[in-house]
Amino acid sequence: MSAAAAGPVGPVRGAVQRWTRVSAGFTTGFAGLIAAMALVPVALSGNAVQEMTTLLTFVLMAVMWNALAGYGGLVSVGLQAYIGLGAYATVWLANRGVSPYLAMVIATLFCGAVSLPLSFLVLRFRGAQFAIGTWVVAEALGIYVSFDSSLGAGTGTSLTQLDAYSQGSRQNYTYWLTLAMTVFFVGLLFVLLRSRLGSSLQAIRDDEEAAASVGVRVVAVKRILFVVAGLGCGAAGALTLANILFIEPTSIFSVNYSAYMIFMVLVGGLGTFEGPIIGAIIFYVIQNQFSSNGTWYLVALGATAIAFALFLPRGLWGELEARSGLRFMPLGYRLRAARASGEGGPPP
Amino acid sequence: MTWINDIVQGITLGGFYGLLACGLALMFGLMRIINLAHGDLAILGAYLVFLLLEHWHVSPFIGILPVLPVMLLLGYVLQRTLLERSLRSGLLVPLLTTFGLSIVIQNLLEQGFSPDVRSLGQNAGSIATSSWQITSKLSISTIGALTLGVAIVIFGLLQWFLSRTQAGRQMRATAQDPDTAELVGIDSRAVYAWATAIAVAIAAIAGMFLAIRSTFFPYAGPDNLIFAFEAVVIGGLGSSLWGALLGGILLGVAQTIGGQINPEYSILAGHLVFLLVLASPRGGLLTLGVGGLRRARAARGVTT
Amino acid sequence: MSLLAVESLELRHGLLEAVRGVELTLEEGETVALVGANGAGKTTLLRAIAGAHRPSGGRILFDGRDVTRLRAHDCVRLGISLVPEGRRLFGDLTVEENLLVGSQRRHGGHWTLETVLAAFPMLERLRDRRARTLSGGEQQATAIGRALIANPRLLLLDEVSLGLAPLAVEAVYESLATVIAQGATVLLVEQDLTRAVSVAERVICMLEGRFVLEGRRGELTREQITDAYFGLSRGAAA
């Protein structure tokens, strides 16, 4: 990057640049990774495919929670409402003859539709009222669902319609749908953040009242994020059902999901794009490697959370970004000084 | 007229919720910390009383007395080591810390005490089971009345402490503006630590009452936590401490009446009342009003 | 021995240098005014002396004791009190509570609730009013009273006239004169040059984190001060 030798007076011509070499390289690599991941069912065993599906659902949940909390400043303790709704709506639809995988997609949309009116209730608040409000909504939904005997009531239910597929096919189709959904929502978030919405969000994060005073439609912006998170978590719920096959109200609507989301995002890096993905991978690894150790694994999980909170509060990616100034995803703006010949620096 | 009986029962249940919510409200009001480990600290208190009662056969009401200074110390240390540091990194980090703490406490309790469900009801003797027959239709359980009474006393003491003592004044000042509080000679870190100490000690008292009127086990913390949070939010944030008790009482009444309609509906009824209060214009029973809350937040430099 | 000695002080906001190479001494009983444009570093310097801002270099000595790394509440106990910019009262506390909250359990000292109310008569009838309902002048009086009640040996005042109507500023400075007459050592930051020069024996001008002009009241001309204020000449140090 060449700097113009500007004099003490007179303007320096510059151009706003959104892509850097690093971010361009990384994005290309990322696209390659997704292509590679699509081939997983071909290359790996059924068990591994199922594990990868689990990992991807964690990534989806973490990215959604980060969208609300990291970018929207809304700490939700109630996204499990949509996880549960997504799962149960899938069962409901499948019981009425809808093909299971189509049912999952429709269930996702249903969750988005539910999140819209709910947003009018809870988006009046911030902070603790918002957090507890969303938690209570999730609990209430879970109890309500547990009354419905056609959905298995308190003992739970499963997506028996998936028995129509062989185990291998079911695992593969579930994986591909999960991959598609995860890529879709991560991509959707990326597009939103690059758009004017992204700048509005930054403004809101810095000073909500000041943002409103320059015309940022604060609540509308938050509502968009809220509905996206509802959609994404609805998808995660439907996919979790397809992955673990059996669900019950207390577990699929459990606040533990929120706790895991908090862990994944804060360990990975709140408010960063890459952070939740890293955090989901870490969480998945801890779950996988150590869950056989019973309660001690949980103690280790808790201790890890505390350690990160004390020593790496910005999360792994947050620390990396802060120290190196590296941005892998082209989400920011860079000002490039004009070249000596007078042109503005062109973006690639 | 069993409704009157239900309302009275709900009020005494609310006393317990209020007691559990008290420490939460204190920590949130002062430091904006949402303590996800609060329920587990209450259960820890119950287990400490249980431990004491294994060797020393007295009533839990006596057993709690030596446990209180231990919990005070625990709260103080917790604040000075974990929470103080977490607060400096932003308001979300304490969520992660208290989440971690919650899991650690639950699982250490299971390791130390086994997952068995226990109760301190027998140790409390007849108090746990007796009741006063006021009229033919109306009776109040002794333990319920006692819980409510203790809750009122504790809330009253705390309120008196905050309004009328120098230390309480300093706590209120620090809640408003910790930076300026330092400038007038208040050690804000010590203030925070004492607040957490008090909050944890009161949680232990709530835990003891839970153990007497009901049962407890290592993972019982989170079950009750949501009720405590509901009580705080129903009562209204940014207002006086009494809001948490009033919120608890409203929640208790809602749950009891809902349970009358159908035992399965009790908790859901509580949630619905919570959502109704939240949807109402003021958003809470004793809320300062949106302007007041925003002012209070602005004074703290908080936009979330 | 000077009451306050600041040696080669360096203060930063993150990576940005706010104050560099500042040397300052204050004798007991002196009143010194610190003037300068916005962003010159005056507030930062005052906050550092009060213990609210950690220096990145240099020393601060109070009564011979190194207080560089001391936190603000410890500085108050030693006798340094700051009236911060913008008053920063505790809005929900009453005037009386605001005043009392600053009192230290130290024996002796002229300033008590009664004497402070006597020095600021307008506050007497406002005792039970919530601080956020007061006017600017009333808030300023309360803020100064709150700092005084700790019986400081060094009183730091940051822009007490900011945002106040002229009459209110008049009242504040009248009370300030009483305080100074009591023998307090005062370091005040003031945008109003006339006021600053009228009350202080010594005037220091700051620009971009450095002291650029220093002198006694009679010695410096208005032109010299205004030039230094705007950085139009690197003025002669006294």
CSV table of C-alpha atoms in Angstrom, one decimal, chain A residues 35-180:
chain,number,residue,atom,x,y,z
A,35,ALA,CA,-16.8,-27.5,-1.3
A,36,ALA,CA,-14.7,-30.0,0.6
A,37,MET,CA,-17.2,-30.3,3.3
A,38,ALA,CA,-19.9,-31.2,0.9
A,39,LEU,CA,-17.8,-34.3,0.0
A,40,VAL,CA,-17.7,-35.5,3.6
A,41,PRO,CA,-20.4,-38.1,3.3
A,42,VAL,CA,-18.6,-39.6,0.4
A,43,ALA,CA,-15.3,-39.8,2.2
A,44,LEU,CA,-16.2,-40.6,5.8
A,45,SER,CA,-18.1,-43.2,7.7
A,46,GLY,CA,-21.7,-42.8,8.9
A,47,ASN,CA,-20.7,-42.1,12.4
A,48,ALA,CA,-18.3,-39.4,11.4
A,49,VAL,CA,-21.0,-37.8,9.2
A,50,GLN,CA,-23.3,-37.7,12.2
A,51,GLU,CA,-20.6,-36.1,14.3
A,52,MET,CA,-20.0,-33.5,11.6
A,53,THR,CA,-23.7,-32.8,11.6
A,54,THR,CA,-23.6,-32.2,15.3
A,55,LEU,CA,-20.6,-29.9,14.9
A,56,LEU,CA,-22.4,-27.9,12.2
A,57,THR,CA,-25.5,-27.5,14.4
A,58,PHE,CA,-23.3,-26.1,17.1
A,59,VAL,CA,-21.8,-23.7,14.6
A,60,LEU,CA,-25.2,-22.6,13.5
A,61,MET,CA,-26.4,-22.0,17.0
A,62,ALA,CA,-23.2,-20.1,18.0
A,63,VAL,CA,-23.4,-17.9,14.9
A,64,MET,CA,-27.0,-17.0,15.6
A,65,TRP,CA,-26.4,-16.2,19.2
A,66,ASN,CA,-23.5,-14.0,18.2
A,67,ALA,CA,-25.6,-12.3,15.7
A,68,LEU,CA,-28.0,-11.2,18.4
A,69,ALA,CA,-25.5,-10.6,21.2
A,70,GLY,CA,-22.3,-9.7,19.5
A,71,TYR,CA,-23.7,-7.6,16.7
A,72,GLY,CA,-27.1,-6.6,18.0
A,73,GLY,CA,-26.1,-6.1,21.6
A,74,LEU,CA,-29.0,-8.3,22.7
A,75,VAL,CA,-28.1,-11.0,25.2
A,76,SER,CA,-30.7,-13.7,24.7
A,77,VAL,CA,-31.1,-16.6,27.1
A,78,GLY,CA,-34.1,-17.9,25.1
A,79,LEU,CA,-33.0,-19.0,21.6
A,80,GLN,CA,-33.8,-22.5,22.7
A,81,ALA,CA,-37.4,-21.6,22.1
A,82,TYR,CA,-36.8,-21.8,18.4
A,83,ILE,CA,-34.7,-24.9,18.7
A,84,GLY,CA,-37.5,-26.6,20.4
A,85,LEU,CA,-40.2,-25.1,18.1
A,86,GLY,CA,-38.2,-26.1,15.0
A,87,ALA,CA,-38.0,-29.7,16.2
A,88,TYR,CA,-41.6,-30.0,17.3
A,89,ALA,CA,-43.0,-28.2,14.2
A,90,THR,CA,-41.1,-30.7,12.1
A,91,VAL,CA,-42.7,-33.6,13.9
A,92,TRP,CA,-46.1,-31.9,13.6
A,93,LEU,CA,-45.7,-31.4,9.9
A,94,ALA,CA,-44.3,-34.9,9.3
A,95,ASN,CA,-47.3,-36.4,11.2
A,96,ARG,CA,-49.5,-34.7,8.7
A,97,GLY,CA,-47.8,-36.3,5.7
A,98,VAL,CA,-45.2,-33.7,4.8
A,99,SER,CA,-42.0,-35.3,3.6
A,100,PRO,CA,-39.5,-35.1,6.6
A,101,TYR,CA,-36.8,-32.9,5.0
A,102,LEU,CA,-39.3,-30.6,3.5
A,103,ALA,CA,-41.0,-30.4,6.9
A,104,MET,CA,-37.7,-29.2,8.4
A,105,VAL,CA,-37.5,-26.4,5.9
A,106,ILE,CA,-41.1,-25.4,6.6
A,107,ALA,CA,-40.6,-25.7,10.3
A,108,THR,CA,-37.6,-23.3,10.0
A,109,LEU,CA,-39.9,-20.7,8.3
A,110,PHE,CA,-42.5,-21.3,10.9
A,111,CYS,CA,-40.0,-20.4,13.6
A,112,GLY,CA,-39.2,-17.2,11.8
A,113,ALA,CA,-42.9,-16.4,11.6
A,114,VAL,CA,-43.2,-17.0,15.4
A,115,SER,CA,-40.2,-14.8,16.2
A,116,LEU,CA,-41.7,-11.8,14.4
A,117,PRO,CA,-44.7,-11.2,16.8
A,118,LEU,CA,-42.5,-12.2,19.8
A,119,SER,CA,-40.0,-9.5,18.8
A,120,PHE,CA,-42.7,-6.9,19.4
A,121,LEU,CA,-42.9,-8.1,23.0
A,122,VAL,CA,-39.3,-8.5,23.9
A,123,LEU,CA,-37.5,-5.9,21.8
A,124,ARG,CA,-39.0,-3.2,24.0
A,125,PHE,CA,-36.3,-4.2,26.4
A,126,ARG,CA,-32.6,-4.5,26.7
A,127,GLY,CA,-30.3,-6.0,29.2
A,128,ALA,CA,-31.6,-8.2,31.9
A,129,GLN,CA,-35.3,-7.8,31.0
A,130,PHE,CA,-34.6,-8.9,27.5
A,131,ALA,CA,-32.5,-11.8,28.7
A,132,ILE,CA,-35.0,-13.1,31.3
A,133,GLY,CA,-38.0,-12.3,29.0
A,134,THR,CA,-36.6,-14.5,26.2
A,135,TRP,CA,-35.8,-17.3,28.7
A,136,VAL,CA,-39.4,-17.2,30.1
A,137,VAL,CA,-40.9,-17.3,26.6
A,138,ALA,CA,-38.8,-20.4,25.9
A,139,GLU,CA,-39.8,-22.1,29.1
A,140,ALA,CA,-43.5,-21.3,28.6
A,141,LEU,CA,-43.3,-22.7,25.0
A,142,GLY,CA,-41.7,-25.8,26.3
A,143,ILE,CA,-44.4,-26.4,28.9
A,144,TYR,CA,-47.1,-25.7,26.4
A,145,VAL,CA,-45.7,-28.2,24.0
A,146,SER,CA,-45.4,-30.8,26.8
A,147,PHE,CA,-49.2,-30.7,27.1
A,148,ASP,CA,-49.8,-31.9,23.6
A,149,SER,CA,-50.2,-35.7,23.7
A,150,SER,CA,-50.1,-36.0,19.9
A,151,LEU,CA,-46.6,-34.7,20.1
A,152,GLY,CA,-45.6,-37.2,22.8
A,153,ALA,CA,-46.4,-34.9,25.8
A,154,GLY,CA,-43.8,-35.0,28.5
A,155,THR,CA,-42.2,-38.3,27.4
A,156,GLY,CA,-41.0,-37.1,24.1
A,157,THR,CA,-41.3,-38.0,20.5
A,158,SER,CA,-39.3,-38.9,17.4
A,159,LEU,CA,-39.4,-38.4,13.7
A,160,THR,CA,-40.5,-41.9,12.7
A,161,GLN,CA,-41.0,-40.8,9.1
A,162,LEU,CA,-37.2,-40.9,8.8
A,163,ASP,CA,-37.3,-44.7,9.1
A,164,ALA,CA,-38.3,-44.6,5.4
A,165,TYR,CA,-34.6,-43.9,4.7
A,166,SER,CA,-31.8,-46.2,5.3
A,167,GLN,CA,-29.5,-45.2,8.1
A,168,GLY,CA,-26.7,-44.2,5.8
A,169,SER,CA,-29.0,-42.1,3.6
A,170,ARG,CA,-30.6,-40.5,6.5
A,171,GLN,CA,-27.2,-39.5,7.9
A,172,ASN,CA,-26.1,-38.2,4.6
A,173,TYR,CA,-29.2,-36.2,3.7
A,174,THR,CA,-29.3,-34.7,7.2
A,175,TYR,CA,-25.7,-33.7,6.9
A,176,TRP,CA,-26.1,-32.1,3.6
A,177,LEU,CA,-29.2,-30.2,4.7
A,178,THR,CA,-27.3,-29.1,7.8
A,179,LEU,CA,-24.4,-28.0,5.8
A,180,ALA,CA,-26.7,-26.1,3.4
